[in-house]
Coordinates of C-alpha atoms in Angstrom, one line a residue:
M1 CA -38.9 33.5 4.6
L2 CA -35.4 33.3 5.0
K3 CA -34.0 29.7 4.6
E4 CA -30.9 28.3 5.7
V5 CA -28.3 26.7 3.8
I6 CA -26.2 24.2 6.1
M7 CA -23.3 22.1 5.7
P8 CA -24.6 19.0 4.3
Q9 CA -23.3 15.5 5.9
L10 CA -22.1 14.1 2.5
G11 CA -20.7 10.8 4.0
L12 CA -21.5 8.5 7.3
T13 CA -17.9 9.5 8.7
M14 CA -17.9 13.2 7.7
T15 CA -17.8 15.8 10.7
T16 CA -16.6 18.7 8.7
G17 CA -16.4 20.0 5.2
T18 CA -14.4 22.9 3.4
I19 CA -15.8 25.4 1.2
Q20 CA -13.6 25.1 -1.9
K21 CA -15.7 27.4 -4.1
W22 CA -18.7 29.2 -4.2
L23 CA -20.4 29.0 -7.4
K24 CA -23.1 31.5 -6.9
K25 CA -22.8 35.1 -5.2
E26 CA -24.8 37.2 -3.5
G27 CA -27.6 38.4 -5.1
D28 CA -28.1 35.7 -7.5
Q29 CA -31.1 33.7 -8.7
L30 CA -31.1 30.1 -7.4
E31 CA -33.2 27.3 -9.0
K32 CA -34.0 24.2 -6.9
G33 CA -31.1 21.4 -7.8
E34 CA -29.0 24.1 -9.1
P35 CA -25.1 23.7 -7.9
I36 CA -24.5 26.9 -5.7
L37 CA -21.1 25.7 -3.9
E38 CA -18.3 22.9 -4.1
V39 CA -17.3 21.0 -0.9
M40 CA -14.2 19.2 -0.2
T41 CA -14.6 16.1 2.3
D42 CA -12.0 13.7 3.7
K43 CA -12.4 11.7 0.5
V44 CA -13.5 14.0 -2.3
T45 CA -14.7 17.3 -3.7
M46 CA -18.4 17.4 -4.5
E47 CA -20.6 20.0 -5.5
V48 CA -23.7 21.0 -3.1
E49 CA -27.2 21.7 -5.2
S50 CA -29.8 24.2 -3.7
F51 CA -32.4 22.7 -1.8
D52 CA -34.9 25.5 -2.8
S53 CA -35.4 28.4 -5.6
G54 CA -34.7 31.8 -4.5
I55 CA -32.3 34.3 -4.0
L56 CA -29.0 33.8 -2.2
K57 CA -29.2 36.6 0.3
K58 CA -26.2 36.3 2.6
I59 CA -23.1 34.0 2.6
V60 CA -21.8 33.6 6.0
A61 CA -18.9 31.1 5.6
R62 CA -16.1 31.8 3.3
E63 CA -13.8 29.7 0.7
G64 CA -11.0 27.7 2.3
E65 CA -13.0 27.7 5.6
E66 CA -13.6 24.4 7.5
I67 CA -17.3 24.2 8.7
P68 CA -18.9 21.4 11.0
V69 CA -21.7 19.4 9.2
T70 CA -25.3 21.0 10.1
Q71 CA -23.4 24.7 10.7
V72 CA -25.5 27.4 8.7
I73 CA -23.2 28.5 5.8
A74 CA -25.8 31.0 3.9
Y75 CA -29.2 32.0 3.5
I76 CA -31.7 31.7 1.0
G77 CA -35.0 33.8 0.8
D78 CA -37.2 36.1 -1.5
E79 CA -36.4 40.0 -2.5
K80 CA -38.0 41.1 0.4
D81 CA -36.3 39.0 2.9
E82 CA -33.1 40.0 4.6
P83 CA -31.0 38.5 7.1
S84 CA -30.7 40.4 10.3
P85 CA -27.4 41.1 12.4
E86 CA -28.7 38.7 15.2
L87 CA -29.1 36.0 12.9
I88 CA -26.2 36.4 11.1
A89 CA -24.2 36.7 14.4
R90 CA -25.9 33.3 15.7
A91 CA -24.7 31.6 12.6
T92 CA -21.0 32.5 13.3
E93 CA -21.0 31.6 16.8
A94 CA -19.7 28.4 16.1
K95 CA -16.6 29.9 14.3
A96 CA -16.1 32.4 17.4
A97 CA -16.4 29.5 19.9
L98 CA -13.5 27.3 17.8
A99 CA -11.6 30.9 18.1
S100 CA -11.6 31.2 21.3
E101 CA -10.8 27.6 22.2
A102 CA -7.4 28.3 20.2
A103 CA -6.8 31.5 21.8
A104 CA -7.1 29.7 25.2
V105 CA -4.1 27.5 24.2
A106 CA -2.0 30.6 24.3
E107 CA -2.6 31.0 28.4
P108 CA -0.5 29.2 30.8
Q109 CA -2.2 26.0 32.0
K110 CA -1.6 24.9 35.3
E111 CA 1.1 21.4 35.1
P112 CA -1.0 18.2 36.7
A113 CA 0.2 17.2 40.0
L114 CA 2.5 14.1 39.6
A115 CA 1.2 10.7 40.6
E116 CA 2.3 9.2 44.2
E117 CA 5.2 6.5 43.7
E118 CA 5.7 3.6 45.6
E119 CA 8.9 2.3 47.1
G120 CA 11.7 2.1 44.2
G121 CA 10.0 4.7 42.2
R122 CA 7.3 2.8 40.8
I123 CA 3.7 4.7 40.1
K124 CA 0.6 3.5 42.4
A125 CA -1.7 2.2 40.0
S126 CA -4.4 -0.8 39.5
P127 CA -3.5 -3.1 37.0
L128 CA -6.4 -2.3 35.1
A129 CA -5.6 1.5 35.2
R130 CA -1.8 0.7 34.0
R131 CA -3.5 -1.3 30.8
L132 CA -5.8 1.6 30.1
A133 CA -3.3 3.9 30.1
Q134 CA -1.0 2.3 27.9
E135 CA -4.2 1.7 25.5
K136 CA -4.9 5.6 25.6
G137 CA -1.1 6.9 25.4
L138 CA -1.2 8.3 28.7
D139 CA 1.8 8.9 31.2
L140 CA 0.7 7.7 34.5
R141 CA 3.3 10.0 36.0
L142 CA 1.0 12.9 34.8
I143 CA -2.2 11.5 36.5
K144 CA -3.2 12.6 39.7
G145 CA -4.6 9.1 41.8
S146 CA -7.8 8.9 44.0
G147 CA -7.7 6.0 45.4
P148 CA -6.1 4.9 48.8
G149 CA -2.4 6.4 49.3
G150 CA -2.8 8.3 46.0
R151 CA -3.2 5.0 44.0
I152 CA -4.1 5.6 40.3
T153 CA -7.8 3.8 39.4
K154 CA -9.4 3.0 36.3
E155 CA -11.6 6.0 36.9
D156 CA -8.7 8.5 37.4
V157 CA -7.1 7.1 33.7
L158 CA -10.8 7.6 32.2
K159 CA -10.9 10.9 33.2
A160 CA -7.5 12.1 32.4
A161 CA -8.3 10.5 28.7
E162 CA -11.6 12.6 28.6
E163 CA -9.6 15.6 29.6
K164 CA -6.9 15.0 26.8
E165 CA -9.6 14.8 24.1
R166 CA -10.8 18.1 25.0
R167 CA -7.6 20.0 25.3
P168 CA -6.8 21.7 22.1
A169 CA -4.1 20.2 20.0
P170 CA -0.5 22.1 20.7
A171 CA -0.4 22.8 16.9
E172 CA -3.7 24.9 17.3
A173 CA -2.1 27.2 19.2
A174 CA -1.7 30.9 18.5
R175 CA 0.7 31.3 15.6
V176 CA 3.8 33.5 16.3
A177 CA 5.7 34.7 13.8
A178 CA 9.4 33.0 14.0
P179 CA 12.7 35.4 15.0
Q180 CA 15.0 35.9 12.2
I181 CA 17.8 33.7 12.6
A182 CA 21.1 35.1 11.3
G183 CA 22.3 32.5 8.4
A184 CA 18.6 31.0 8.2
P185 CA 17.9 30.1 4.6
Q186 CA 15.6 32.5 2.4
V187 CA 11.9 31.4 2.3
A188 CA 11.2 31.2 -1.2
E189 CA 7.4 30.7 -0.7
V190 CA 4.9 29.6 2.0
I191 CA 2.4 27.2 1.1
P192 CA -0.6 27.1 3.5
L193 CA -1.5 23.5 5.0
T194 CA -4.8 23.4 4.1
G195 CA -7.5 21.5 1.8
L196 CA -6.7 18.0 0.6
R197 CA -3.1 18.5 2.0
K198 CA -4.7 18.9 5.3
I199 CA -6.7 15.9 5.4
I200 CA -3.7 13.8 4.2
A201 CA -1.1 15.0 6.9
E202 CA -4.0 14.5 9.6
R203 CA -4.8 10.9 8.7
L204 CA -1.3 10.0 7.7
S205 CA 0.0 11.0 11.0
E206 CA -3.0 9.5 12.8
S207 CA -2.1 6.3 11.4
F208 CA 1.6 6.4 11.9
R209 CA 0.9 7.6 15.7
N210 CA -1.7 5.1 16.6
A211 CA -0.7 2.0 14.4
P212 CA 2.5 0.1 15.1
H213 CA 3.6 -0.9 11.6
I214 CA 5.1 -4.3 10.7
V215 CA 6.8 -4.4 7.3
I216 CA 8.0 -7.3 5.5
T217 CA 9.6 -7.2 2.0
M218 CA 9.8 -9.8 -1.0
Q219 CA 11.2 -10.2 -4.4
V220 CA 9.1 -11.7 -6.9
D221 CA 10.2 -13.2 -10.4
M222 CA 8.1 -11.2 -13.0
T223 CA 9.1 -13.9 -15.9
Q224 CA 6.0 -15.6 -16.1
A225 CA 3.6 -12.7 -15.1
Q226 CA 5.4 -10.9 -18.5
V227 CA 4.6 -13.7 -20.6
L228 CA 1.0 -13.8 -19.3
R229 CA 0.8 -9.7 -20.1
D230 CA 2.3 -10.1 -23.6
S231 CA 0.0 -12.8 -24.9
L232 CA -3.3 -10.7 -23.4
L233 CA -2.3 -7.0 -24.1
F234 CA -3.2 -7.0 -27.7
L235 CA -6.3 -9.2 -27.3
V236 CA -7.7 -7.0 -24.5
E237 CA -6.7 -3.7 -25.9
E238 CA -8.6 -4.9 -29.3
K239 CA -11.9 -6.0 -27.4
W240 CA -12.2 -3.7 -24.5
G241 CA -9.7 -0.6 -25.5
V242 CA -7.9 -0.4 -22.7
R243 CA -4.4 -1.5 -21.7
L244 CA -3.6 -4.4 -19.5
S245 CA -1.0 -3.5 -17.0
Y246 CA 0.8 -5.2 -14.9
T247 CA -0.9 -3.3 -11.5
D248 CA -4.0 -5.0 -13.0
I249 CA -2.1 -8.6 -12.6
I250 CA -0.8 -7.5 -9.1
L251 CA -4.3 -6.5 -8.0
K252 CA -6.1 -9.7 -9.0
A253 CA -3.0 -12.0 -7.2
T254 CA -3.3 -9.7 -4.1
A255 CA -7.1 -9.9 -4.0
L256 CA -7.0 -14.0 -4.1
A257 CA -4.4 -13.7 -1.6
L258 CA -6.8 -11.6 0.4
K259 CA -9.6 -14.3 0.1
E260 CA -7.1 -17.4 1.7
Y261 CA -5.9 -15.0 4.0
P262 CA -9.1 -12.8 5.2
G263 CA -7.0 -11.8 8.5
L264 CA -5.5 -9.0 6.2
N265 CA -8.7 -7.6 4.9
S266 CA -9.8 -6.3 8.3
S267 CA -10.1 -3.0 10.1
L268 CA -9.7 -2.1 13.6
V269 CA -13.1 -0.4 15.3
G270 CA -12.9 0.8 18.6
E271 CA -11.9 -2.6 20.4
E272 CA -13.4 -4.8 18.0
I273 CA -11.2 -6.5 14.6
K274 CA -13.8 -6.4 11.8
I275 CA -13.0 -9.1 9.2
Y276 CA -14.6 -8.4 5.8
Q277 CA -16.2 -11.1 3.3
D278 CA -16.0 -8.4 0.6
I279 CA -12.7 -7.5 -0.8
N280 CA -12.7 -4.2 -2.1
I281 CA -9.2 -2.8 -3.0
G282 CA -8.4 0.7 -2.9
L283 CA -5.7 1.9 -5.4
A284 CA -3.7 5.2 -4.2
V285 CA -3.9 7.7 -7.3
A286 CA -1.8 10.7 -7.3
I287 CA -3.5 13.9 -8.2
P288 CA -2.3 17.6 -8.3
D289 CA -2.9 18.6 -4.9
G290 CA -2.6 15.2 -3.0
L291 CA -3.6 11.8 -3.1
I292 CA -7.0 10.1 -3.5
V293 CA -7.8 6.1 -3.1
P294 CA -10.7 5.1 -5.4
T295 CA -12.0 1.8 -4.7
I296 CA -12.2 -1.7 -7.0
F297 CA -15.3 -3.3 -5.5
G298 CA -15.2 -7.0 -5.4
T299 CA -11.7 -7.2 -6.8
D300 CA -11.4 -10.9 -6.2
G301 CA -14.4 -11.5 -8.7
L302 CA -13.5 -9.7 -11.6
S303 CA -11.4 -11.1 -14.5
L304 CA -8.0 -9.1 -15.4
S305 CA -9.9 -7.1 -18.3
E306 CA -12.7 -6.2 -15.7
I307 CA -10.1 -5.0 -13.4
A308 CA -8.3 -3.1 -16.4
R309 CA -11.4 -1.5 -17.1
K310 CA -12.5 -0.3 -13.7
R311 CA -9.0 1.0 -12.9
E312 CA -8.4 3.2 -15.9
E313 CA -12.1 4.1 -15.3
L314 CA -11.3 5.5 -11.5
V315 CA -8.0 7.0 -12.2
K316 CA -9.2 9.3 -14.9
K317 CA -12.1 10.2 -12.9
A318 CA -9.7 10.7 -10.3
R319 CA -7.8 12.8 -12.3
E320 CA -10.6 14.9 -13.2
G321 CA -12.0 15.2 -9.8
S322 CA -15.4 13.5 -11.0
L323 CA -15.1 10.6 -8.4
S324 CA -18.3 10.4 -6.2
L325 CA -18.5 9.5 -2.7
D326 CA -19.4 6.0 -3.4
E327 CA -16.2 5.4 -5.4
V328 CA -13.8 6.1 -2.8
G329 CA -15.7 4.5 0.3
G330 CA -16.0 1.0 1.2
G331 CA -12.1 0.0 1.0
T332 CA -10.8 -3.0 3.0
F333 CA -7.3 -2.8 1.8
T334 CA -5.2 -0.3 0.3
M335 CA -2.6 -0.7 -2.9
S336 CA 0.0 1.9 -3.7
N337 CA 2.1 1.8 -6.7
L338 CA 5.3 4.2 -7.4
G339 CA 6.9 1.6 -9.9
M340 CA 6.4 3.7 -12.9
Y341 CA 8.5 6.7 -11.2
G342 CA 11.6 3.8 -10.9
V343 CA 11.2 3.4 -7.3
E344 CA 12.8 0.5 -6.5
S345 CA 10.8 -0.3 -3.2
F346 CA 9.4 1.8 -0.2
S347 CA 7.2 1.5 2.9
A348 CA 3.9 3.0 2.7
I349 CA 1.6 4.3 5.5
I350 CA -1.7 2.3 6.5
N351 CA -4.8 3.9 5.3
P352 CA -6.8 3.9 8.5
P353 CA -8.7 1.8 9.7
Q354 CA -7.6 -0.7 7.3
A355 CA -5.0 -3.7 8.4
A356 CA -2.3 -3.4 5.7
I357 CA -1.3 -1.7 2.7
L358 CA 0.8 -3.2 -0.4
A359 CA 3.7 -1.0 -1.6
V360 CA 4.7 -1.9 -5.3
G361 CA 7.9 -1.1 -6.7
A362 CA 9.6 -1.0 -10.1
I363 CA 10.2 -4.2 -12.2
E364 CA 14.0 -4.1 -12.7
E365 CA 16.4 -6.7 -14.7
K366 CA 18.4 -8.5 -11.8
A367 CA 20.9 -11.2 -11.7
V368 CA 19.5 -14.2 -9.6
V369 CA 20.5 -17.6 -9.0
R370 CA 18.8 -20.5 -10.6
E371 CA 19.5 -24.0 -10.5
G372 CA 23.1 -22.7 -9.5
Q373 CA 23.4 -20.8 -12.1
I374 CA 23.2 -16.7 -12.1
V375 CA 20.7 -15.6 -14.8
I376 CA 19.0 -12.1 -15.5
R377 CA 15.3 -12.1 -14.6
P378 CA 12.8 -9.3 -14.2
Q379 CA 12.3 -8.6 -10.4
L380 CA 9.6 -6.9 -8.4
T381 CA 9.9 -5.6 -4.8
L382 CA 6.5 -5.7 -2.6
S383 CA 6.4 -4.3 0.6
L384 CA 3.6 -5.2 2.9
S385 CA 2.9 -2.7 5.8
A386 CA 0.5 -4.0 8.6
D387 CA -1.1 -2.9 12.0
H388 CA 0.6 -5.2 14.7
R389 CA -2.5 -5.0 16.6
M390 CA -4.5 -6.9 13.9
V391 CA -1.4 -8.5 12.1
D392 CA 1.1 -10.8 13.5
G393 CA 4.3 -11.2 11.2
A394 CA 3.6 -15.1 10.3
L395 CA 0.4 -14.0 9.0
A396 CA 1.6 -11.1 7.0
A397 CA 4.7 -13.2 5.9
Q398 CA 2.3 -16.1 4.5
F399 CA -0.2 -13.6 2.9
L400 CA 3.0 -12.2 0.9
A401 CA 4.1 -15.5 -0.2
R402 CA 0.7 -16.3 -1.4
V403 CA 0.6 -13.2 -3.7
R404 CA 4.1 -13.6 -4.8
E405 CA 3.4 -17.5 -5.8
L406 CA 0.7 -16.3 -7.9
L407 CA 2.9 -13.7 -9.7
E408 CA 5.4 -16.5 -10.4
S409 CA 2.8 -18.7 -11.6
P410 CA 0.2 -16.4 -12.9
Y411 CA -1.9 -19.0 -14.5
L412 CA -3.0 -20.2 -11.1
M413 CA -5.2 -16.9 -11.0
L414 CA -7.1 -18.4 -13.8
I415 CA -8.4 -21.5 -12.0
S416 CA -8.3 -19.9 -8.5
G417 CA -12.1 -19.7 -6.8

C-alpha cells in the first residue's frame, strides 16, 4: 500500500519548507528512521527521516522547491505498488495553483474606484476607519466607501485589507526579460534569490517595512573591560578550554541591563506587547550562505565562562550547519558584532518580532578628554536599533547607558543579581 511522505512542520511558525537535497533516489530501499532528505526552514536546515520502511516509489517535489507544510512530496510503497497518474496529479495540484496565481498577476487589473472627498480635499472616512487604514498601511484614496455619501467605514477598510492580503505580491509577477540597454554593464553572474538568502531578504524587508526603527549610539570606554578580560583570559582557557572574548563580556552586560529594563526584552505579537521574564539573547553568526541567529538561553544567569563556552559551541555548530531548531528559537533580544572586521559602527535591522537589536563595533584606540586631559583610551561604539512602536527614545537611552556603565565598571557584573 502506498504511503504519502509530506512536508513536515518542523516548528510552530513553519508554514513552508525548501527541499535542500534528496538523500535517496527513486527505487531506493528505505528503513524506518533513515534520513531521506534535507529540508531548509526559516531557521535551519534539517534532515527528515523516513517514517516507515519500504521503497521510495516516486518523488513529486524537486530540490530547490518551496513546499507548504503537509503537502505530499513523495510516495513510499512495496515492490508491487505504483502511484497512478491521478495520484501524482493530485499531489502537484497545490504547485499548479500557486503558478496560476503568479500568472494572474500579468493580467491587467481594474483600478479601484477613488474614495469620495469632502470639501477641501479631505477623504470622507470615520475616525476609526482612518486609524485602521494607518495601522494596516492602506491608502484611503483607493478605498471605495459604502457609508452615506461614500463615507469610508471600518468594514470598508477591513475588506480592503483582506483583498490586499489575497492579492499576489508584485514581485511574483511573471518575469520578463529586461531589454538590452546600450552601454549597460555586462553581467558576470546571476545568483537566484533562493533558500536561506531569500528567507533573510523576506524577514529583514518585513522588519524594515513594518517596524519604525529608532537608532541611538553611545561610545564606551573599554579600559576596565580589557583589564577584566586580561585577568581572566588564561584562567578560563586553562580550566574550560575556551577563549574569553569581548563578545562574552558585552553579552553579560546586555543581559543584566535587559533585566533592569525589561521593555527591551519584548516582542510585538498582533496588537499585544509581550514582555518576557526569560532573557534569551540571540547572537548573529555569519555563515557561507547567509546569517543565522542561535540563542543563548538564560544569558543573565550565566557566568562569563558559561557564556564563552555556550557561544563557542553555538558558533561552531552554526558554521557546521548542525544547529537544532531549539537552538535557533526562543530568542528575546539579538546582538550583532562586526567589530572583528574593523567596522567602527553600524545600524542593525531588528530581528522580528523582537523589540530591539544591539550592534557592536570595533574597539579602537582614540583620543578622549578625561579630567581636562587628552588621553588615549580603547573606545567601543554601541548602536541600539529599537522598534519605536514598543520602545520610546528615553527607555532605549536608559538601557544603553546601563550597558555602558556595566562595561566601564565591569566588576559590577560580578555582584549584580
